[in-house]
Amino acid sequence: MNHDEETPPPTRSLSSENGSAWDFDEKTGEPVSRIVIGKEPPKENKKAVDPGDRIAVGEALRADMAAHWETLTCLHLWRVRDVSGILESAGGGHWPRKLRTLDLRGSEIATLPELPDTLEELDVGWCGELPRLPRNAPPKLKRLYLNACPDLDAGTFLEHLTEQGAPVDEIDASGNQKLKNLDRFP
């Protein structure tokens, strides 16, 4: 092992299927790097998630998320109501600065604030209410999932990805009526 290389800190994950309490807390006492709330939408689902199937995240979890916000590198909010409210209460309206994975599949979000430059994966699949992606795209983005979002406008975001030469190696825009041509991407 090269001693000049920085050893990554141990990871700790928190998860909650119902949004009211943590079901799983891995490595208690370590900094939290990953939070998962909700149930992953089924892969075979081709349509937006029914709003009645979304869960609300309780105040206790929101407060706990705020305490761990700056150490997060992965945030999965699956089929969750009011992502904007969670973002406001946990992060003051901003995403965690070290975030590499943001997975909002099937969640309720009307606007997506500017994304951190560290982001490598963005999944807004089945977020039917989301009208557009932010203007600027993260320069390190590798994977982008926009599937089952029939009205999502990602044009400016995709143009910005191309202009800055982001290392995109995967885009799934199946079921998106506004994105017809992705020839610029692999």
Tab-separated table of N, CA and C in Angstrom, residues 19-154:
chain	number	residue	atom	x	y	z
A	19	GLY	N	-39.827	5.791	6.185
A	19	GLY	CA	-39.607	7.217	6.376
A	19	GLY	C	-39.839	7.723	7.788
A	20	SER	N	-40.154	6.824	8.730
A	20	SER	CA	-40.435	7.289	10.088
A	20	SER	C	-39.304	6.991	11.073
A	21	ALA	N	-38.525	5.942	10.824
A	21	ALA	CA	-37.413	5.585	11.709
A	21	ALA	C	-36.368	4.818	10.905
A	22	TRP	N	-35.131	4.843	11.373
A	22	TRP	CA	-34.082	4.097	10.692
A	22	TRP	C	-34.278	2.608	10.933
A	23	ASP	N	-34.299	1.823	9.851
A	23	ASP	CA	-34.405	0.367	9.941
A	23	ASP	C	-33.032	-0.265	10.104
A	24	PHE	N	-32.036	0.411	9.579
A	24	PHE	CA	-30.702	-0.166	9.511
A	24	PHE	C	-29.685	0.936	9.740
A	25	ASP	N	-28.764	0.724	10.633
A	25	ASP	CA	-27.682	1.664	10.895
A	25	ASP	C	-26.397	0.858	10.937
A	26	GLU	N	-25.627	0.982	9.877
A	26	GLU	CA	-24.391	0.223	9.744
A	26	GLU	C	-23.242	0.988	10.395
A	27	LYS	N	-22.463	0.324	11.216
A	27	LYS	CA	-21.248	0.894	11.807
A	27	LYS	C	-21.541	2.147	12.634
A	28	THR	N	-22.354	2.008	13.625
A	28	THR	CA	-22.701	3.110	14.508
A	28	THR	C	-21.446	3.853	14.960
A	29	GLY	N	-21.515	5.166	14.933
A	29	GLY	CA	-20.403	5.993	15.383
A	29	GLY	C	-19.533	6.538	14.271
A	30	GLU	N	-19.528	5.901	13.120
A	30	GLU	CA	-18.751	6.388	11.979
A	30	GLU	C	-19.530	7.499	11.274
A	31	PRO	N	-18.853	8.349	10.485
A	31	PRO	CA	-19.584	9.350	9.704
A	31	PRO	C	-20.507	8.659	8.695
A	32	VAL	N	-21.695	9.194	8.522
A	32	VAL	CA	-22.664	8.624	7.580
A	32	VAL	C	-22.329	9.112	6.177
A	33	SER	N	-22.153	8.173	5.246
A	33	SER	CA	-21.864	8.540	3.863
A	33	SER	C	-23.009	8.182	2.922
A	34	ARG	N	-23.951	7.350	3.376
A	34	ARG	CA	-25.024	6.888	2.493
A	34	ARG	C	-26.336	6.835	3.265
A	35	ILE	N	-27.373	7.438	2.675
A	35	ILE	CA	-28.720	7.373	3.237
A	35	ILE	C	-29.656	6.850	2.164
A	36	VAL	N	-30.489	5.868	2.549
A	36	VAL	CA	-31.496	5.293	1.659
A	36	VAL	C	-32.836	5.381	2.372
A	37	ILE	N	-33.798	6.053	1.738
A	37	ILE	CA	-35.146	6.144	2.293
A	37	ILE	C	-36.134	5.728	1.212
A	38	GLY	N	-37.057	4.825	1.570
A	38	GLY	CA	-38.090	4.369	0.653
A	38	GLY	C	-37.808	2.988	0.104
A	39	LYS	N	-38.677	2.586	-0.832
A	39	LYS	CA	-38.539	1.288	-1.498
A	39	LYS	C	-38.174	1.535	-2.948
A	40	GLU	N	-37.189	0.802	-3.414
A	40	GLU	CA	-36.737	0.953	-4.790
A	40	GLU	C	-37.873	0.605	-5.744
A	41	PRO	N	-38.161	1.496	-6.732
A	41	PRO	CA	-39.197	1.167	-7.718
A	41	PRO	C	-38.795	-0.067	-8.519
A	42	PRO	N	-39.759	-0.904	-8.886
A	42	PRO	CA	-39.434	-2.108	-9.659
A	42	PRO	C	-38.839	-1.752	-11.015
A	43	LYS	N	-37.848	-2.515	-11.427
A	43	LYS	CA	-37.158	-2.259	-12.699
A	43	LYS	C	-38.093	-2.344	-13.900
A	44	GLU	N	-39.109	-3.210	-13.820
A	44	GLU	CA	-39.998	-3.402	-14.967
A	44	GLU	C	-41.033	-2.287	-15.117
A	45	ASN	N	-41.114	-1.398	-14.147
A	45	ASN	CA	-42.077	-0.302	-14.196
A	45	ASN	C	-41.728	0.645	-15.342
A	46	LYS	N	-42.669	0.916	-16.213
A	46	LYS	CA	-42.433	1.787	-17.362
A	46	LYS	C	-43.136	3.137	-17.227
A	47	LYS	N	-43.945	3.309	-16.190
A	47	LYS	CA	-44.688	4.553	-16.012
A	47	LYS	C	-44.264	5.244	-14.721
A	48	ALA	N	-44.678	6.499	-14.609
A	48	ALA	CA	-44.398	7.250	-13.386
A	48	ALA	C	-45.048	6.561	-12.192
A	49	VAL	N	-44.473	6.747	-11.039
A	49	VAL	CA	-44.973	6.157	-9.802
A	49	VAL	C	-46.272	6.845	-9.402
A	50	ASP	N	-47.243	6.070	-8.940
A	50	ASP	CA	-48.505	6.609	-8.440
A	50	ASP	C	-48.201	7.455	-7.204
A	51	PRO	N	-48.627	8.737	-7.179
A	51	PRO	CA	-48.352	9.590	-6.022
A	51	PRO	C	-48.836	8.997	-4.700
A	52	GLY	N	-49.877	8.177	-4.730
A	52	GLY	CA	-50.373	7.545	-3.512
A	52	GLY	C	-49.429	6.502	-2.938
A	53	ASP	N	-48.466	6.053	-3.740
A	53	ASP	CA	-47.493	5.056	-3.285
A	53	ASP	C	-46.261	5.685	-2.634
A	54	ARG	N	-46.210	7.006	-2.593
A	54	ARG	CA	-45.042	7.683	-2.029
A	54	ARG	C	-45.151	7.790	-0.514
A	55	ILE	N	-43.994	7.804	0.138
A	55	ILE	CA	-43.972	7.901	1.598
A	55	ILE	C	-43.534	9.301	2.033
A	56	ALA	N	-43.986	9.693	3.209
A	56	ALA	CA	-43.564	10.957	3.810
A	56	ALA	C	-42.398	10.675	4.752
A	57	VAL	N	-41.427	11.558	4.745
A	57	VAL	CA	-40.284	11.423	5.647
A	57	VAL	C	-40.567	12.257	6.886
A	58	GLY	N	-40.548	11.605	8.049
A	58	GLY	CA	-40.867	12.259	9.310
A	58	GLY	C	-39.834	13.284	9.744
A	59	GLU	N	-40.248	14.164	10.648
A	59	GLU	CA	-39.376	15.234	11.141
A	59	GLU	C	-38.127	14.696	11.833
A	60	ALA	N	-38.255	13.584	12.559
A	60	ALA	CA	-37.087	13.026	13.257
A	60	ALA	C	-36.011	12.595	12.257
A	61	LEU	N	-36.431	11.957	11.155
A	61	LEU	CA	-35.461	11.550	10.140
A	61	LEU	C	-34.875	12.762	9.432
A	62	ARG	N	-35.703	13.781	9.174
A	62	ARG	CA	-35.196	15.001	8.525
A	62	ARG	C	-34.116	15.653	9.386
A	63	ALA	N	-34.365	15.733	10.687
A	63	ALA	CA	-33.380	16.329	11.594
A	63	ALA	C	-32.103	15.495	11.627
A	64	ASP	N	-32.248	14.186	11.634
A	64	ASP	CA	-31.087	13.302	11.639
A	64	ASP	C	-30.314	13.423	10.323
A	65	MET	N	-31.029	13.546	9.222
A	65	MET	CA	-30.367	13.734	7.933
A	65	MET	C	-29.538	15.016	7.945
A	66	ALA	N	-30.087	16.082	8.530
A	66	ALA	CA	-29.375	17.359	8.602
A	66	ALA	C	-28.050	17.201	9.348
A	67	ALA	N	-28.056	16.382	10.388
A	67	ALA	CA	-26.838	16.166	11.178
A	67	ALA	C	-25.749	15.458	10.374
A	68	HIS	N	-26.142	14.691	9.368
A	68	HIS	CA	-25.183	13.921	8.568
A	68	HIS	C	-24.987	14.497	7.162
A	69	TRP	N	-25.641	15.593	6.845
A	69	TRP	CA	-25.719	16.123	5.482
A	69	TRP	C	-24.353	16.302	4.824
A	70	GLU	N	-23.416	16.910	5.527
A	70	GLU	CA	-22.132	17.256	4.904
A	70	GLU	C	-21.216	16.059	4.671
A	71	THR	N	-21.504	14.915	5.265
A	71	THR	CA	-20.653	13.737	5.036
A	71	THR	C	-21.222	12.801	3.976
A	72	LEU	N	-22.428	13.104	3.472
A	72	LEU	CA	-23.078	12.207	2.508
A	72	LEU	C	-22.381	12.221	1.154
A	73	THR	N	-22.175	11.022	0.609
A	73	THR	CA	-21.714	10.879	-0.772
A	73	THR	C	-22.785	10.208	-1.627
A	74	CYS	N	-23.723	9.499	-0.993
A	74	CYS	CA	-24.809	8.816	-1.707
A	74	CYS	C	-26.133	9.110	-1.010
A	75	LEU	N	-27.103	9.572	-1.787
A	75	LEU	CA	-28.432	9.846	-1.247
A	75	LEU	C	-29.461	9.207	-2.165
A	76	HIS	N	-30.216	8.251	-1.613
A	76	HIS	CA	-31.265	7.554	-2.349
A	76	HIS	C	-32.594	7.879	-1.676
A	77	LEU	N	-33.453	8.593	-2.371
A	77	LEU	CA	-34.806	8.882	-1.888
A	77	LEU	C	-35.756	8.268	-2.902
A	78	TRP	N	-36.268	7.087	-2.601
A	78	TRP	CA	-37.096	6.323	-3.529
A	78	TRP	C	-38.562	6.448	-3.155
A	79	ARG	N	-39.358	6.918	-4.107
A	79	ARG	CA	-40.808	7.050	-3.917
A	79	ARG	C	-41.112	7.849	-2.642
A	80	VAL	N	-40.501	9.001	-2.553
A	80	VAL	CA	-40.619	9.864	-1.379
A	80	VAL	C	-41.385	11.132	-1.753
A	81	ARG	N	-42.239	11.587	-0.846
A	81	ARG	CA	-42.961	12.856	-1.028
A	81	ARG	C	-42.067	14.026	-0.629
A	82	ASP	N	-42.281	15.150	-1.264
A	82	ASP	CA	-41.709	16.438	-0.863
A	82	ASP	C	-40.184	16.431	-0.740
A	83	VAL	N	-39.503	16.049	-1.805
A	83	VAL	CA	-38.039	16.080	-1.795
A	83	VAL	C	-37.540	17.506	-1.589
A	84	SER	N	-38.240	18.489	-2.156
A	84	SER	CA	-37.829	19.887	-1.982
A	84	SER	C	-37.852	20.283	-0.512
A	85	GLY	N	-38.872	19.845	0.222
A	85	GLY	CA	-38.959	20.133	1.653
A	85	GLY	C	-37.847	19.461	2.438
A	86	ILE	N	-37.505	18.233	2.059
A	86	ILE	CA	-36.403	17.514	2.714
A	86	ILE	C	-35.096	18.258	2.467
A	87	LEU	N	-34.895	18.667	1.226
A	87	LEU	CA	-33.680	19.394	0.867
A	87	LEU	C	-33.568	20.686	1.678
A	88	GLU	N	-34.679	21.382	1.821
A	88	GLU	CA	-34.686	22.639	2.577
A	88	GLU	C	-34.407	22.393	4.060
A	89	SER	N	-35.085	21.414	4.657
A	89	SER	CA	-34.921	21.190	6.099
A	89	SER	C	-33.585	20.529	6.444
A	90	ALA	N	-33.093	19.649	5.598
A	90	ALA	CA	-31.844	18.940	5.906
A	90	ALA	C	-30.606	19.700	5.444
A	91	GLY	N	-30.702	20.353	4.291
A	91	GLY	CA	-29.510	20.974	3.718
A	91	GLY	C	-29.610	22.450	3.428
A	92	GLY	N	-30.629	23.116	3.972
A	92	GLY	CA	-30.760	24.551	3.727
A	92	GLY	C	-30.967	24.889	2.261
A	93	GLY	N	-31.559	23.954	1.508
A	93	GLY	CA	-31.834	24.184	0.091
A	93	GLY	C	-30.710	23.764	-0.838
A	94	HIS	N	-29.649	23.187	-0.290
A	94	HIS	CA	-28.500	22.773	-1.101
A	94	HIS	C	-28.216	21.288	-0.908
A	95	TRP	N	-27.700	20.662	-1.950
A	95	TRP	CA	-27.297	19.262	-1.874
A	95	TRP	C	-26.002	19.153	-1.079
A	96	PRO	N	-25.707	17.978	-0.523
A	96	PRO	CA	-24.416	17.788	0.156
A	96	PRO	C	-23.259	18.064	-0.807
A	97	ARG	N	-22.207	18.721	-0.326
A	97	ARG	CA	-21.082	19.133	-1.180
A	97	ARG	C	-20.286	17.967	-1.744
A	98	LYS	N	-20.270	16.823	-1.048
A	98	LYS	CA	-19.474	15.668	-1.479
A	98	LYS	C	-20.302	14.631	-2.233
A	99	LEU	N	-21.535	14.950	-2.545
A	99	LEU	CA	-22.461	13.982	-3.128
A	99	LEU	C	-21.961	13.456	-4.471
A	100	ARG	N	-21.901	12.130	-4.607
A	100	ARG	CA	-21.512	11.489	-5.867
A	100	ARG	C	-22.691	10.792	-6.532
A	101	THR	N	-23.653	10.310	-5.729
A	101	THR	CA	-24.831	9.621	-6.261
A	101	THR	C	-26.080	10.268	-5.696
A	102	LEU	N	-26.975	10.682	-6.597
A	102	LEU	CA	-28.279	11.217	-6.204
A	102	LEU	C	-29.332	10.421	-6.960
A	103	ASP	N	-30.109	9.634	-6.228
A	103	ASP	CA	-31.099	8.736	-6.811
A	103	ASP	C	-32.462	9.100	-6.230
A	104	LEU	N	-33.294	9.727	-7.042
A	104	LEU	CA	-34.609	10.206	-6.607
A	104	LEU	C	-35.734	9.432	-7.275
A	105	ARG	N	-35.493	8.231	-7.730
A	105	ARG	CA	-36.478	7.475	-8.504
A	105	ARG	C	-37.864	7.476	-7.878
A	106	GLY	N	-38.828	7.903	-8.685
A	106	GLY	CA	-40.229	7.857	-8.289
A	106	GLY	C	-40.634	8.871	-7.247
A	107	SER	N	-39.770	9.806	-6.925
A	107	SER	CA	-40.068	10.772	-5.867
A	107	SER	C	-40.758	12.017	-6.401
A	108	GLU	N	-41.376	12.742	-5.472
A	108	GLU	CA	-42.074	13.984	-5.794
A	108	GLU	C	-41.089	15.143	-5.680
A	109	ILE	N	-40.779	15.729	-6.827
A	109	ILE	CA	-39.911	16.904	-6.847
A	109	ILE	C	-40.317	17.765	-8.034
A	110	ALA	N	-40.604	19.037	-7.752
A	110	ALA	CA	-41.069	19.947	-8.796
A	110	ALA	C	-39.924	20.721	-9.429
A	111	THR	N	-38.867	20.968	-8.675
A	111	THR	CA	-37.680	21.637	-9.218
A	111	THR	C	-36.446	20.957	-8.650
A	112	LEU	N	-35.431	20.882	-9.456
A	112	LEU	CA	-34.171	20.273	-9.045
A	112	LEU	C	-33.136	21.388	-8.941
A	113	PRO	N	-32.711	21.741	-7.714
A	113	PRO	CA	-31.707	22.797	-7.558
A	113	PRO	C	-30.393	22.413	-8.228
A	114	GLU	N	-29.522	23.402	-8.386
A	114	GLU	CA	-28.211	23.143	-8.979
A	114	GLU	C	-27.542	21.969	-8.271
A	115	LEU	N	-26.876	21.159	-9.048
A	115	LEU	CA	-26.253	19.933	-8.541
A	115	LEU	C	-24.779	20.171	-8.216
A	116	PRO	N	-24.236	19.447	-7.235
A	116	PRO	CA	-22.823	19.642	-6.882
A	116	PRO	C	-21.896	19.143	-7.994
A	117	ASP	N	-20.744	19.781	-8.126
A	117	ASP	CA	-19.766	19.393	-9.146
A	117	ASP	C	-19.232	17.985	-8.946
A	118	THR	N	-19.369	17.438	-7.752
A	118	THR	CA	-18.858	16.100	-7.434
A	118	THR	C	-19.760	14.980	-7.941
A	119	LEU	N	-20.980	15.312	-8.391
A	119	LEU	CA	-21.973	14.293	-8.750
A	119	LEU	C	-21.534	13.469	-9.959
A	120	GLU	N	-21.586	12.138	-9.801
A	120	GLU	CA	-21.233	11.207	-10.868
A	120	GLU	C	-22.440	10.453	-11.401
A	121	GLU	N	-23.496	10.347	-10.601
A	121	GLU	CA	-24.693	9.616	-11.026
A	121	GLU	C	-25.938	10.367	-10.579
A	122	LEU	N	-26.857	10.569	-11.538
A	122	LEU	CA	-28.139	11.216	-11.258
A	122	LEU	C	-29.245	10.340	-11.817
A	123	ASP	N	-30.197	9.971	-10.959
A	123	ASP	CA	-31.341	9.166	-11.389
A	123	ASP	C	-32.622	9.870	-10.959
A	124	VAL	N	-33.344	10.390	-11.950
A	124	VAL	CA	-34.655	11.004	-11.702
A	124	VAL	C	-35.741	10.224	-12.438
A	125	GLY	N	-35.472	8.951	-12.723
A	125	GLY	CA	-36.459	8.096	-13.369
A	125	GLY	C	-37.754	8.054	-12.580
A	126	TRP	N	-38.854	8.041	-13.273
A	126	TRP	CA	-40.200	7.966	-12.706
A	126	TRP	C	-40.571	9.194	-11.870
A	127	CYS	N	-39.854	10.297	-12.036
A	127	CYS	CA	-40.214	11.554	-11.358
A	127	CYS	C	-41.065	12.356	-12.338
A	128	GLY	N	-42.316	11.959	-12.489
A	128	GLY	CA	-43.196	12.510	-13.509
A	128	GLY	C	-43.505	13.985	-13.398
A	129	GLU	N	-43.387	14.565	-12.199
A	129	GLU	CA	-43.712	15.976	-12.017
A	129	GLU	C	-42.543	16.906	-12.335
A	130	LEU	N	-41.357	16.354	-12.483
A	130	LEU	CA	-40.172	17.181	-12.714
A	130	LEU	C	-40.187	17.711	-14.150
A	131	PRO	N	-40.319	19.044	-14.346
A	131	PRO	CA	-40.427	19.579	-15.700
A	131	PRO	C	-39.091	19.743	-16.421
A	132	ARG	N	-38.011	19.995	-15.652
A	132	ARG	CA	-36.718	20.237	-16.306
A	132	ARG	C	-35.576	19.956	-15.337
A	133	LEU	N	-34.414	19.754	-15.919
A	133	LEU	CA	-33.196	19.602	-15.127
A	133	LEU	C	-32.551	20.978	-14.987
A	134	PRO	N	-31.654	21.152	-14.020
A	134	PRO	CA	-30.995	22.452	-13.883
A	134	PRO	C	-30.218	22.805	-15.148
A	135	ARG	N	-29.917	24.059	-15.295
A	135	ARG	CA	-29.219	24.548	-16.481
A	135	ARG	C	-27.802	23.959	-16.590
A	136	ASN	N	-27.086	23.949	-15.487
A	136	ASN	CA	-25.698	23.476	-15.506
A	136	ASN	C	-25.605	22.024	-15.056
A	137	ALA	N	-24.803	21.273	-15.771
A	137	ALA	CA	-24.608	19.854	-15.468
A	137	ALA	C	-23.294	19.662	-14.709
A	138	PRO	N	-23.250	18.702	-13.794
A	138	PRO	CA	-22.006	18.426	-13.070
A	138	PRO	C	-20.916	17.923	-14.030
A	139	PRO	N	-19.692	18.433	-13.922
A	139	PRO	CA	-18.633	18.069	-14.867
A	139	PRO	C	-18.147	16.628	-14.757
A	140	LYS	N	-18.449	15.938	-13.647
A	140	LYS	CA	-17.985	14.557	-13.460
A	140	LYS	C	-19.076	13.526	-13.719
A	141	LEU	N	-20.230	13.959	-14.214
A	141	LEU	CA	-21.368	13.054	-14.381
A	141	LEU	C	-21.042	11.922	-15.358
A	142	LYS	N	-21.264	10.680	-14.902
A	142	LYS	CA	-21.006	9.492	-15.716
A	142	LYS	C	-22.296	8.783	-16.112
A	143	ARG	N	-23.281	8.779	-15.211
A	143	ARG	CA	-24.526	8.049	-15.456
A	143	ARG	C	-25.719	8.964	-15.198
A	144	LEU	N	-26.655	8.960	-16.165
A	144	LEU	CA	-27.836	9.817	-16.095
A	144	LEU	C	-29.060	9.000	-16.491
A	145	TYR	N	-30.045	8.969	-15.601
A	145	TYR	CA	-31.262	8.196	-15.838
A	145	TYR	C	-32.464	9.133	-15.789
A	146	LEU	N	-33.150	9.229	-16.922
A	146	LEU	CA	-34.306	10.108	-17.084
A	146	LEU	C	-35.520	9.310	-17.529
A	147	ASN	N	-35.484	8.003	-17.347
A	147	ASN	CA	-36.519	7.123	-17.883
A	147	ASN	C	-37.870	7.352	-17.206
A	148	ALA	N	-38.924	7.109	-17.979
A	148	ALA	CA	-40.314	7.234	-17.520
A	148	ALA	C	-40.637	8.639	-17.028
A	149	CYS	N	-40.037	9.635	-17.657
A	149	CYS	CA	-40.342	11.047	-17.391
A	149	CYS	C	-40.772	11.654	-18.721
A	150	PRO	N	-42.031	11.442	-19.128
A	150	PRO	CA	-42.440	11.791	-20.480
A	150	PRO	C	-42.307	13.262	-20.844
A	151	ASP	N	-42.413	14.163	-19.886
A	151	ASP	CA	-42.391	15.593	-20.200
A	151	ASP	C	-41.139	16.309	-19.720
A	152	LEU	N	-40.153	15.582	-19.256
A	152	LEU	CA	-38.941	16.201	-18.724
A	152	LEU	C	-38.128	16.838	-19.840
A	153	ASP	N	-37.785	18.109	-19.675
A	153	ASP	CA	-36.949	18.824	-20.626
A	153	ASP	C	-35.521	18.847	-20.082
A	154	ALA	N	-34.636	18.155	-20.747
A	154	ALA	CA	-33.242	18.079	-20.298
A	154	ALA	C	-32.292	18.663	-21.330
